[in-house]
Coordinates of C-alpha atoms and ligand atoms in Angstrom, one line a residue:
Chain A
M254 CA -132.0 7.6 -119.8
E255 CA -129.9 10.7 -119.8
E256 CA -128.5 10.1 -116.7
T257 CA -125.8 6.9 -117.5
T258 CA -122.8 7.4 -119.8
G259 CA -120.7 4.9 -120.5
A260 CA -120.7 1.0 -120.3
C261 CA -123.6 0.4 -117.8
R262 CA -121.9 -2.4 -115.0
L263 CA -124.7 -3.4 -112.5
R264 CA -128.3 -3.3 -113.2
T265 CA -131.3 -3.4 -111.3
I266 CA -134.7 -4.3 -113.3
G267 CA -138.0 -4.1 -110.8
Y268 CA -135.8 -5.1 -108.0
K269 CA -137.6 -5.7 -104.5
L270 CA -136.6 -7.6 -101.7
W271 CA -138.2 -9.0 -98.0
Y272 CA -137.0 -9.6 -94.6
G273 CA -139.8 -12.0 -93.9
D274 CA -143.2 -10.1 -95.1
F275 CA -141.7 -6.7 -94.6
C276 CA -141.1 -5.2 -98.1
A277 CA -137.9 -3.1 -97.5
L278 CA -137.2 -2.5 -100.9
H279 CA -139.6 -1.3 -103.3
E280 CA -139.4 -2.4 -107.3
T281 CA -136.3 -0.6 -107.9
T282 CA -135.0 0.1 -111.4
L283 CA -131.8 1.2 -112.1
D284 CA -128.4 1.8 -114.0
I285 CA -124.6 1.7 -112.2
P286 CA -122.1 2.8 -114.3
S287 CA -119.3 1.4 -115.1
N288 CA -115.8 3.6 -113.3
R289 CA -117.6 5.8 -111.7
I290 CA -118.8 6.6 -108.1
T291 CA -122.6 6.1 -107.3
A292 CA -123.5 7.3 -103.9
I293 CA -126.6 6.1 -102.2
I294 CA -128.2 8.3 -99.8
G295 CA -131.4 8.7 -97.9
P296 CA -132.5 8.7 -94.0
S297 CA -131.9 5.5 -91.9
G298 CA -134.2 2.9 -92.1
C299 CA -134.8 3.6 -95.8
G300 CA -133.2 0.4 -97.4
K301 CA -129.2 2.1 -98.7
S302 CA -127.3 -1.2 -97.2
T303 CA -130.0 -3.5 -98.2
F304 CA -130.0 -2.1 -101.3
I305 CA -125.9 -2.7 -101.6
R306 CA -125.7 -6.1 -100.1
T307 CA -127.7 -7.3 -103.0
F308 CA -125.4 -6.8 -105.7
N309 CA -122.4 -9.5 -103.7
R310 CA -126.2 -11.5 -102.6
M311 CA -124.8 -11.1 -98.3
N312 CA -128.1 -10.6 -98.4
E313 CA -129.0 -14.2 -98.0
L314 CA -127.2 -14.8 -95.1
I315 CA -130.2 -13.1 -93.3
P316 CA -133.2 -15.3 -92.2
G317 CA -136.1 -15.0 -94.3
V318 CA -134.9 -12.9 -96.5
R319 CA -136.8 -13.1 -100.6
V320 CA -136.0 -11.4 -103.7
A321 CA -138.3 -10.6 -106.8
G322 CA -136.6 -8.5 -110.1
E323 CA -133.7 -9.2 -111.7
V324 CA -130.1 -8.4 -111.0
L325 CA -127.6 -8.1 -113.6
L326 CA -123.8 -7.4 -113.8
D327 CA -122.5 -6.9 -117.1
G328 CA -125.7 -8.0 -118.6
Q329 CA -125.8 -11.8 -116.3
D330 CA -128.0 -12.8 -114.1
I331 CA -126.5 -12.2 -110.5
F332 CA -128.6 -15.1 -108.7
R333 CA -127.3 -17.8 -111.5
L334 CA -123.5 -17.1 -110.9
D335 CA -121.9 -19.0 -108.4
V336 CA -122.4 -17.0 -105.3
V337 CA -118.3 -17.6 -104.7
E338 CA -117.3 -16.7 -107.8
L339 CA -119.6 -13.5 -107.8
R340 CA -118.0 -12.1 -105.0
R341 CA -114.7 -12.3 -106.3
L342 CA -116.2 -9.9 -108.6
V343 CA -118.1 -7.2 -106.1
G344 CA -116.0 -6.3 -103.4
M345 CA -117.4 -4.9 -100.3
V346 CA -115.8 -2.8 -97.3
F347 CA -118.2 -2.7 -94.1
Q348 CA -119.2 0.2 -92.5
K349 CA -117.2 -1.0 -89.2
P350 CA -113.6 -1.9 -90.0
N351 CA -113.9 -5.7 -90.0
P352 CA -109.8 -6.6 -90.0
F353 CA -109.1 -10.0 -89.3
P354 CA -107.3 -10.6 -86.1
K355 CA -103.7 -11.8 -88.4
T356 CA -101.2 -9.7 -89.6
I357 CA -101.7 -7.0 -91.8
F358 CA -99.9 -8.7 -94.6
D359 CA -102.0 -11.9 -93.8
N360 CA -105.2 -9.7 -94.0
V361 CA -104.5 -8.9 -97.1
A362 CA -103.3 -12.1 -99.1
Y363 CA -106.4 -13.5 -97.4
G364 CA -108.9 -13.0 -100.7
P365 CA -105.9 -14.5 -103.2
R366 CA -105.1 -17.2 -100.9
A367 CA -108.7 -18.0 -100.7
H368 CA -108.4 -18.1 -104.6
G369 CA -105.5 -20.5 -104.5
L370 CA -102.9 -18.8 -104.6
R371 CA -99.9 -19.8 -103.0
D372 CA -96.7 -18.5 -105.1
R373 CA -94.6 -16.5 -102.3
N374 CA -93.5 -13.7 -103.9
R375 CA -96.5 -13.4 -105.9
L376 CA -98.4 -12.9 -102.7
A377 CA -95.9 -10.3 -101.5
E378 CA -96.2 -8.5 -104.0
I379 CA -99.7 -8.0 -104.2
V380 CA -99.5 -6.8 -100.7
E381 CA -97.6 -4.2 -101.6
K382 CA -99.8 -2.7 -104.8
S383 CA -103.1 -3.0 -102.6
L384 CA -101.6 -1.5 -99.7
R385 CA -100.1 1.2 -102.0
S386 CA -103.6 1.7 -103.3
A387 CA -105.5 1.8 -100.2
A388 CA -102.8 4.9 -99.2
L389 CA -101.8 2.4 -96.3
W390 CA -98.2 1.7 -97.7
D391 CA -95.9 4.0 -95.9
E392 CA -97.5 3.6 -92.8
V393 CA -97.0 -0.1 -91.9
K394 CA -94.3 -1.2 -94.5
D395 CA -92.0 -1.6 -92.0
D396 CA -94.0 -4.3 -90.1
L397 CA -96.1 -6.0 -91.5
S398 CA -96.4 -8.7 -89.4
K399 CA -98.4 -6.5 -87.0
S400 CA -101.7 -7.8 -85.9
G401 CA -104.4 -6.3 -88.3
L402 CA -106.7 -5.3 -85.0
A403 CA -103.1 -2.5 -83.5
L404 CA -104.1 -0.4 -86.5
S405 CA -106.4 3.3 -85.7
G406 CA -109.5 2.5 -87.0
G407 CA -108.9 4.9 -90.0
Q408 CA -106.1 2.7 -90.9
Q409 CA -108.1 -0.1 -89.8
Q410 CA -110.8 0.7 -92.5
R411 CA -108.0 1.0 -95.4
L412 CA -106.5 -1.9 -94.6
C413 CA -110.2 -3.6 -95.2
I414 CA -110.1 -1.4 -98.8
A415 CA -106.7 -3.0 -99.7
R416 CA -108.3 -6.7 -98.9
T417 CA -110.8 -5.9 -101.2
L418 CA -108.3 -4.5 -103.7
A419 CA -106.6 -7.5 -103.4
V420 CA -108.8 -9.9 -105.4
E421 CA -109.2 -7.9 -107.8
P422 CA -112.8 -7.0 -108.3
E423 CA -114.8 -5.0 -110.9
V424 CA -117.4 -3.7 -108.0
I425 CA -116.8 -2.4 -104.9
L426 CA -118.9 -1.6 -102.5
M427 CA -119.1 0.8 -99.7
D428 CA -121.4 0.5 -97.0
E429 CA -120.4 4.2 -95.1
P430 CA -117.4 3.2 -94.7
A431 CA -115.5 6.6 -93.2
S432 CA -118.9 6.8 -90.4
A433 CA -116.4 5.4 -88.0
L434 CA -114.2 7.9 -89.2
D435 CA -112.4 11.1 -88.1
P436 CA -112.7 14.3 -90.6
I437 CA -108.5 13.6 -92.4
A438 CA -109.1 9.5 -91.9
T439 CA -112.2 10.8 -93.7
L440 CA -111.1 12.7 -96.2
K441 CA -108.0 10.2 -96.9
I442 CA -110.6 7.8 -98.1
E443 CA -112.5 10.4 -100.0
E444 CA -108.8 10.9 -102.3
L445 CA -108.4 7.1 -102.9
L446 CA -112.5 6.9 -104.2
Q447 CA -111.5 9.5 -107.3
T448 CA -108.6 7.1 -108.0
L449 CA -109.9 4.5 -107.4
K450 CA -112.7 5.1 -110.3
K451 CA -110.2 4.8 -112.7
D452 CA -110.0 0.5 -112.5
Y453 CA -113.2 -0.2 -110.5
T454 CA -116.8 0.7 -110.1
I455 CA -117.8 2.0 -106.8
V456 CA -120.9 2.2 -105.1
I457 CA -121.3 4.1 -101.7
V458 CA -123.8 4.7 -99.2
T459 CA -123.1 8.1 -97.0
H460 CA -125.1 9.7 -94.3
N461 CA -123.3 13.1 -95.4
M462 CA -124.9 15.0 -98.5
Q463 CA -121.3 16.7 -98.6
Q464 CA -119.4 13.9 -98.9
A465 CA -122.0 12.5 -101.4
A466 CA -121.6 15.9 -103.1
R467 CA -117.7 16.0 -103.4
V468 CA -117.0 12.2 -104.4
S469 CA -119.7 10.9 -106.4
D470 CA -120.8 11.2 -110.0
F471 CA -124.1 10.0 -109.4
T472 CA -126.8 9.9 -106.9
A473 CA -129.9 7.4 -106.2
F474 CA -131.7 8.9 -103.5
F475 CA -134.1 6.6 -101.6
M476 CA -136.4 7.8 -99.0
T477 CA -139.3 6.0 -97.1
D478 CA -142.5 6.9 -96.3
E479 CA -145.5 5.8 -94.4
N480 CA -147.4 5.0 -97.7
R481 CA -144.3 2.7 -98.8
S482 CA -141.0 1.9 -96.9
G483 CA -137.2 1.9 -99.0
H484 CA -138.1 3.0 -102.3
L485 CA -136.3 5.0 -105.3
I486 CA -136.9 8.4 -105.6
E487 CA -134.9 9.8 -107.8
Y488 CA -131.6 8.2 -109.7
G489 CA -129.1 10.8 -112.2
P490 CA -126.4 12.8 -112.5
T491 CA -124.7 14.1 -109.1
S492 CA -124.1 17.4 -110.0
R493 CA -127.9 17.5 -111.7
V494 CA -129.5 16.0 -108.5
F495 CA -128.1 18.6 -106.1
T496 CA -128.5 22.0 -108.3
N497 CA -131.7 21.2 -109.4
P498 CA -133.6 18.2 -108.3
R499 CA -136.4 17.1 -109.8
E500 CA -138.5 15.9 -107.4
K501 CA -139.3 18.0 -104.3
T502 CA -138.7 14.9 -101.6
T503 CA -135.1 15.1 -102.7
E504 CA -134.7 18.4 -102.5
D505 CA -136.1 18.8 -99.0
Y506 CA -133.7 16.3 -97.9
I507 CA -130.9 17.5 -99.5
S508 CA -131.3 21.0 -98.3
G509 CA -131.7 19.4 -95.0
R510 CA -135.4 20.7 -94.7
F511 CA -137.4 17.5 -94.0
S512 CA -138.9 16.4 -90.4
Chain B
M125 CA -136.7 19.6 -59.5
N126 CA -132.9 18.8 -58.9
A127 CA -131.3 21.2 -57.0
P128 CA -127.2 21.8 -58.5
G129 CA -125.6 20.5 -55.8
S130 CA -128.1 16.9 -56.0
G131 CA -125.2 14.9 -58.1
R132 CA -122.9 16.0 -55.2
S133 CA -124.9 15.5 -52.4
N134 CA -125.2 11.6 -53.1
L135 CA -121.9 11.3 -54.4
G136 CA -120.2 10.3 -51.2
S137 CA -123.0 7.9 -50.4
R138 CA -122.4 6.3 -54.3
R139 CA -118.3 6.5 -53.5
L140 CA -119.3 4.1 -50.1
M141 CA -121.1 1.6 -51.9
Q142 CA -118.8 1.1 -54.6
R143 CA -116.8 0.7 -51.8
I144 CA -118.7 -2.1 -49.9
A145 CA -119.5 -3.7 -53.2
F146 CA -116.3 -3.4 -54.3
S147 CA -114.9 -5.0 -50.8
L148 CA -117.4 -8.3 -50.9
V149 CA -116.0 -9.0 -54.4
W150 CA -112.7 -8.6 -53.0
A151 CA -114.0 -11.3 -50.1
A152 CA -115.7 -13.3 -52.0
G153 CA -112.8 -13.8 -54.2
S154 CA -110.6 -14.3 -51.8
L155 CA -111.9 -16.5 -49.9
S156 CA -112.8 -19.1 -52.9
V157 CA -109.1 -19.2 -53.7
L158 CA -108.0 -19.1 -50.5
I159 CA -110.6 -22.3 -50.0
L160 CA -108.9 -24.1 -53.0
L161 CA -105.5 -23.1 -52.3
I162 CA -106.0 -24.9 -48.3
V163 CA -107.5 -28.0 -50.8
V164 CA -104.7 -28.2 -52.4
G165 CA -102.0 -27.5 -49.7
Y166 CA -103.5 -29.8 -47.6
I167 CA -103.2 -32.7 -50.3
V168 CA -99.9 -32.3 -51.5
A169 CA -98.4 -31.5 -48.0
K170 CA -100.2 -34.6 -46.4
G171 CA -98.9 -36.7 -49.9
L172 CA -95.3 -35.3 -50.2
S173 CA -94.2 -37.5 -47.5
S174 CA -94.8 -40.5 -49.2
I175 CA -93.9 -39.4 -52.7
T176 CA -90.6 -40.8 -53.5
W177 CA -88.8 -41.1 -56.9
Q178 CA -89.4 -44.6 -55.5
F179 CA -93.3 -44.6 -55.3
I180 CA -93.3 -43.0 -58.3
T181 CA -91.5 -45.3 -60.6
T182 CA -92.8 -48.9 -58.8
P183 CA -95.5 -51.1 -59.6
P184 CA -98.4 -51.3 -56.6
R185 CA -97.9 -54.6 -55.4
G186 CA -101.7 -54.8 -53.9
G187 CA -102.9 -56.2 -51.0
I188 CA -104.2 -54.6 -47.7
S189 CA -101.5 -52.7 -46.6
G190 CA -101.3 -51.2 -49.8
E191 CA -97.4 -51.5 -51.0
G192 CA -95.8 -50.5 -54.0
G193 CA -95.9 -47.2 -55.8
I194 CA -98.3 -46.2 -58.2
S195 CA -96.3 -45.8 -61.7
T196 CA -98.9 -48.4 -63.5
T197 CA -101.8 -46.1 -62.4
I198 CA -100.1 -43.1 -63.8
V199 CA -99.7 -44.7 -67.1
A200 CA -102.8 -45.6 -67.4
T201 CA -104.5 -42.6 -66.9
L202 CA -102.2 -41.3 -69.5
Y203 CA -103.1 -43.5 -72.0
L204 CA -106.9 -42.7 -71.4
V205 CA -106.5 -39.4 -71.6
V206 CA -105.4 -39.6 -75.2
L207 CA -107.4 -42.1 -75.9
T208 CA -110.5 -40.4 -74.8
V209 CA -109.6 -36.9 -75.6
G210 CA -108.2 -38.3 -79.0
I211 CA -112.0 -39.8 -80.1
A212 CA -113.9 -37.1 -78.8
T213 CA -112.4 -33.8 -79.8
P214 CA -112.6 -34.5 -83.7
L215 CA -116.3 -36.3 -83.0
G216 CA -117.2 -33.1 -80.2
V217 CA -115.5 -30.4 -82.1
G218 CA -116.9 -31.1 -85.5
A219 CA -120.7 -31.1 -83.8
G220 CA -119.4 -28.2 -82.9
I221 CA -119.1 -26.8 -86.0
Y222 CA -121.8 -28.3 -88.0
L223 CA -124.3 -27.3 -85.5
V224 CA -123.1 -23.4 -85.5
E225 CA -121.4 -22.9 -88.7
Y226 CA -123.5 -25.0 -91.2
A227 CA -126.7 -26.7 -89.6
E228 CA -128.1 -22.9 -88.8
A229 CA -128.6 -22.1 -92.7
M230 CA -128.9 -25.7 -93.9
A231 CA -131.8 -25.8 -91.0
R232 CA -133.7 -22.6 -92.6
K233 CA -134.3 -24.3 -95.7
S234 CA -135.6 -27.8 -94.7
R235 CA -137.4 -28.6 -91.5
I236 CA -136.7 -32.1 -91.3
I237 CA -133.2 -30.4 -90.5
R238 CA -134.8 -27.9 -88.4
A239 CA -136.2 -30.8 -85.8
V240 CA -133.3 -33.0 -86.1
V241 CA -131.0 -30.0 -85.0
S242 CA -132.8 -28.5 -82.0
T243 CA -133.6 -32.3 -81.0
A244 CA -129.4 -32.6 -81.1
R245 CA -129.3 -29.5 -79.4
F246 CA -131.1 -30.3 -76.4
G247 CA -129.7 -34.4 -76.3
V248 CA -126.3 -32.7 -76.0
E249 CA -127.7 -30.4 -73.2
T250 CA -129.0 -33.3 -71.6
L251 CA -126.5 -35.6 -71.7
A252 CA -123.8 -33.1 -70.4
G253 CA -125.4 -32.9 -66.8
V254 CA -126.2 -37.4 -67.0
P255 CA -124.0 -39.0 -64.2
S256 CA -120.6 -40.5 -65.1
I257 CA -121.8 -44.0 -63.4
I258 CA -124.8 -43.8 -66.5
F259 CA -122.4 -43.7 -69.2
G260 CA -120.8 -46.0 -66.7
L261 CA -123.1 -48.5 -67.0
F262 CA -124.6 -47.7 -70.6
G263 CA -120.8 -48.3 -71.8
Y264 CA -120.1 -52.0 -69.4
A265 CA -123.7 -52.9 -71.2
L266 CA -122.5 -51.6 -75.0
F267 CA -118.5 -52.2 -74.8
V268 CA -117.4 -54.4 -72.4
S269 CA -119.9 -57.3 -72.9
S270 CA -122.0 -56.6 -76.2
M271 CA -118.9 -56.2 -77.6
H272 CA -116.7 -58.3 -76.0
L273 CA -114.3 -56.0 -75.4
G274 CA -114.0 -57.3 -71.5
F275 CA -112.4 -54.4 -69.0
S276 CA -110.0 -52.5 -71.1
L277 CA -108.7 -49.4 -72.4
L278 CA -110.3 -49.6 -74.9
A279 CA -113.9 -50.0 -73.4
A280 CA -113.5 -47.5 -70.6
G281 CA -112.0 -44.8 -73.7
L282 CA -115.0 -45.3 -75.7
A283 CA -117.4 -44.9 -72.5
G284 CA -115.1 -41.3 -71.5
A285 CA -115.0 -40.1 -75.0
C286 CA -119.5 -40.3 -74.6
L287 CA -118.9 -38.9 -70.9
I288 CA -117.3 -36.0 -72.3
L289 CA -118.8 -35.7 -76.3
P290 CA -121.4 -33.1 -74.9
V291 CA -119.0 -30.7 -73.3
V292 CA -116.6 -30.8 -76.2
I293 CA -119.6 -30.2 -78.5
R294 CA -120.9 -27.3 -75.7
T295 CA -117.7 -25.5 -76.2
T296 CA -117.2 -25.6 -79.4
E297 CA -120.0 -24.2 -79.7
E298 CA -120.2 -21.7 -77.4
A299 CA -116.4 -20.5 -78.8
L300 CA -117.8 -20.5 -81.8
K301 CA -120.4 -18.2 -81.1
A302 CA -118.8 -16.4 -79.6
V303 CA -116.3 -15.0 -82.6
P304 CA -118.2 -12.1 -84.2
V305 CA -120.6 -12.1 -87.4
S306 CA -117.8 -9.5 -88.9
Y307 CA -115.5 -11.7 -89.3
R308 CA -117.0 -14.3 -91.3
N309 CA -118.9 -11.4 -93.5
G310 CA -115.1 -10.2 -94.6
S311 CA -114.1 -13.0 -95.2
L312 CA -117.6 -14.0 -97.1
A313 CA -117.8 -11.1 -99.1
L314 CA -114.0 -12.0 -100.4
G315 CA -115.2 -15.1 -101.9
A316 CA -114.0 -17.6 -99.4
T317 CA -116.0 -20.2 -99.4
R318 CA -118.0 -21.1 -95.9
W319 CA -115.4 -23.7 -94.8
Q320 CA -112.3 -21.8 -95.9
T321 CA -114.0 -18.6 -93.9
T322 CA -114.4 -21.8 -91.0
Q323 CA -111.1 -23.0 -91.1
K324 CA -109.5 -20.2 -91.2
V325 CA -110.6 -17.6 -89.4
V326 CA -113.7 -18.7 -87.3
L327 CA -111.8 -22.1 -85.9
P328 CA -108.6 -20.0 -85.4
A329 CA -109.9 -16.9 -83.2
A330 CA -112.0 -20.4 -81.5
I331 CA -109.3 -22.0 -80.3
P332 CA -109.0 -20.8 -77.0
G333 CA -112.3 -21.4 -76.1
I334 CA -112.2 -25.0 -77.4
M335 CA -109.2 -26.3 -75.9
T336 CA -111.1 -24.8 -72.6
G337 CA -113.4 -27.5 -73.2
I338 CA -110.6 -30.3 -74.0
V339 CA -108.6 -29.0 -71.0
L340 CA -111.7 -29.2 -68.9
S341 CA -112.5 -33.0 -70.3
V342 CA -109.3 -34.1 -69.4
G343 CA -109.7 -33.2 -65.7
R344 CA -112.5 -34.9 -66.0
I345 CA -111.5 -37.9 -67.5
V346 CA -108.6 -37.6 -64.5
S347 CA -110.7 -37.4 -62.0
E348 CA -113.7 -40.0 -62.2
T349 CA -114.3 -43.2 -60.9
A350 CA -117.5 -44.6 -60.6
I351 CA -117.7 -44.1 -64.8
F352 CA -113.9 -46.8 -65.0
Y353 CA -114.7 -48.4 -62.4
V354 CA -117.2 -51.0 -64.5
T355 CA -115.5 -50.5 -67.4
L356 CA -111.8 -50.3 -66.9
G357 CA -111.6 -52.7 -63.9
G358 CA -109.0 -52.2 -61.6
S359 CA -105.7 -54.5 -62.3
Y360 CA -102.8 -52.7 -61.5
R361 CA -100.6 -54.1 -63.3
M362 CA -99.0 -52.6 -66.6
P363 CA -101.5 -51.9 -69.7
T364 CA -99.9 -53.4 -72.5
S365 CA -102.2 -53.4 -75.8
L366 CA -106.0 -51.6 -75.6
L367 CA -107.4 -54.9 -74.4
S368 CA -105.5 -54.7 -71.5
G369 CA -107.5 -53.5 -68.8
G370 CA -106.6 -50.7 -65.3
R371 CA -106.7 -49.1 -62.7
T372 CA -106.3 -45.1 -62.9
M373 CA -104.7 -42.9 -60.3
A374 CA -108.2 -41.6 -58.9
L375 CA -109.1 -45.4 -59.3
H376 CA -106.1 -46.3 -57.0
V377 CA -106.8 -43.6 -55.0
Y378 CA -110.2 -45.0 -54.2
Y379 CA -108.9 -48.4 -53.6
L380 CA -106.2 -47.2 -51.1
A381 CA -108.3 -45.6 -49.3
M382 CA -111.4 -48.0 -48.8
E383 CA -110.0 -51.0 -49.2
T384 CA -106.2 -50.8 -47.3
R385 CA -104.3 -49.2 -44.2
A386 CA -102.1 -47.0 -46.7
F387 CA -104.1 -43.5 -46.2
D388 CA -100.5 -41.9 -46.0
K389 CA -100.4 -43.7 -50.2
A390 CA -103.5 -42.6 -51.1
M391 CA -103.0 -38.8 -50.1
G392 CA -99.5 -39.2 -52.2
T393 CA -101.0 -40.4 -54.7
A394 CA -103.9 -37.8 -54.8
A395 CA -101.2 -34.9 -54.7
I396 CA -99.6 -36.4 -58.0
L397 CA -102.9 -36.4 -59.5
V398 CA -103.4 -32.8 -58.7
I399 CA -99.9 -31.6 -59.6
S400 CA -100.7 -33.9 -62.7
I401 CA -104.1 -32.0 -64.0
I402 CA -102.1 -28.6 -63.4
I403 CA -98.9 -29.4 -65.3
I404 CA -101.7 -31.1 -68.7
N405 CA -104.0 -27.7 -68.0
A406 CA -100.3 -25.9 -68.5
V407 CA -99.2 -27.9 -71.2
I408 CA -102.8 -28.0 -73.1
N409 CA -102.4 -24.0 -72.7
L410 CA -99.2 -23.7 -74.6
F411 CA -100.6 -26.0 -77.3
S412 CA -103.9 -23.9 -77.9
R413 CA -102.0 -20.8 -78.5
K414 CA -98.8 -22.2 -80.5
L415 CA -101.8 -24.3 -82.7
S416 CA -104.3 -20.9 -82.6
A417 CA -101.0 -19.1 -84.0
R418 CA -100.1 -21.6 -86.9
I419 CA -103.8 -22.1 -88.2
G420 CA -104.3 -18.9 -88.3
A421 CA -101.5 -18.0 -90.7
Ligands
ATP122 N1 -131.6 -8.1 -91.2 C1 -132.9 -7.4 -91.0 N2 -134.2 -8.4 -90.5 C2 -135.4 -7.4 -90.9 N3 -135.2 -6.4 -91.5 C3 -134.1 -5.9 -91.5 C4 -133.2 -5.9 -91.2 N4 -132.4 -5.7 -91.6 C5 -132.5 -4.0 -92.2 N5 -134.0 -4.7 -91.6 C6 -135.5 -3.9 -92.5 O1 -135.2 -3.0 -93.5 C7 -135.1 -1.6 -93.9 C8 -134.5 -1.0 -94.0 O2 -133.1 -1.3 -93.3 P1 -130.9 -1.0 -93.9 O3 -130.0 -1.5 -92.9 O4 -131.3 -1.3 -95.1 O5 -131.4 0.8 -93.9 P2 -130.4 1.7 -94.2 O6 -130.7 3.2 -94.8 O7 -129.6 1.0 -94.6 O8 -129.9 2.6 -92.5 P3 -129.2 3.1 -91.8 O9 -128.4 4.3 -92.9 O10 -130.1 3.6 -90.6 O11 -127.9 2.5 -92.0 C9 -135.3 -1.3 -92.0 O12 -136.4 -1.1 -91.8 C10 -135.0 -1.8 -91.6 O13 -135.5 -2.1 -90.2
MG123 MG1 -127.3 0.9 -93.0

């Protein structure tokens, strides 16, 4: 494959998923490189969320889900890994900010505590570091005992990012993390992604073509049509996919020429 | 076609409807509160004359004239509340957690568990509507006679726990279901186990709801008579152990009203009953707020 340079962190091989009898994802084979941002784009209902929920096995929480094919994290079959350990390695930021009804501090300390860290000083360090990385520290440092729910939507989303960073995952999955945010908050998150990719592998779902073009290194385009529900159309370096798509469908979608 | 002004022209009538509807619900609300206030006020006002410190601190002396105070019945009621709530809360909350947080995931995999769970749900719903005397009869047959506990706090506590168990389970289930799925997903996605998620995120958010169930149960225990008539007996002596019989305040009101001429004392006891329910609810509410903050930390 021309597309992936460097080490591949996540890989799906002939991966398929059904909700009951409905095949939401047809055979998908692709490599997601480490320390890069991979964008998942495509029209509503093409299976983007379903696809990224694969990597931390959140789909298992939905009744009636069946999967086939292989999904590898650093060469290991994720379905053989302990799911709790997998989710520590593969963090997720949801579309709607979902801080816990706890203080800012407790929100960020939640993951490390769940994994057994008790030392107060160490926790305080992690909380500060994570909030700094999520570009939220300066706004909240004076009152970490404030409820996470009392923050603005954009701050809540950055709190959720900090919460995810606190467990030091290898991969961060983001499902339209900026869709509920205003342009300024969105910009903050986009800048944040650029700094985060030094340490993390990021997979981001977005509806916003400009955003995908701006922030990502690789782009996967999914599509659904009357013959086949969600399937992968094209995958490659973002610059190539956007300037010189191989498939006509991709070109039509990117240029907005879509019925 | 809508004329441009048509939205305006019916604005007046929509406003009127809104006013009428608002007045009606306001009237309904105030009337309900008023009725309740009258009931409580009547009892307290009537009872107040017979309430003295001595009335509260001396035991009843029995007899047709209903001499004496109510000290032992207050103690018996308190013991019984602690006992029933102590038995039913861990069981009921545990069952509720199992049904909401675990059973659904397990039921997906096994048909047998699915059958068991839906039977359990149906059972709980049915039991919640069964009259208390049925639990009394059951308690009498099992605890009082078969297990030879006699008329005792223990027998009454066990029967009372059976009575409030469905309520505790139901309210726990409702409270847990009201916790947004996004909290659970957020916790699980951080690599927390299901139990950690339940304990650290779901339960703290659900505690106010669960406490409502417990408050309702306390009210039920304090005010029930039939079930304790057949499990606790009616002895007005001070209970000294789990195997002592006793008489709750509600039972005492019943005895006073039906078997003595001391109607004023019945009213006085009733007034204290009402006041204690108010105090118990206030205390539990305060406690639940503390508990919720503590578990969540
Ligand atoms: N829990 C579910 N049960 C059954 N079908 C589902 C479930 N979740 C998603 N689907 C179906 O799977 C398909 C893909 O859904 P998915 O949410 O992955 O799409 P998406 O690309 O993320 O869409 P959007 O851009 O609107 O978020 C859709 O047809 C959807 O109806
Ligand atoms: Mg989606």
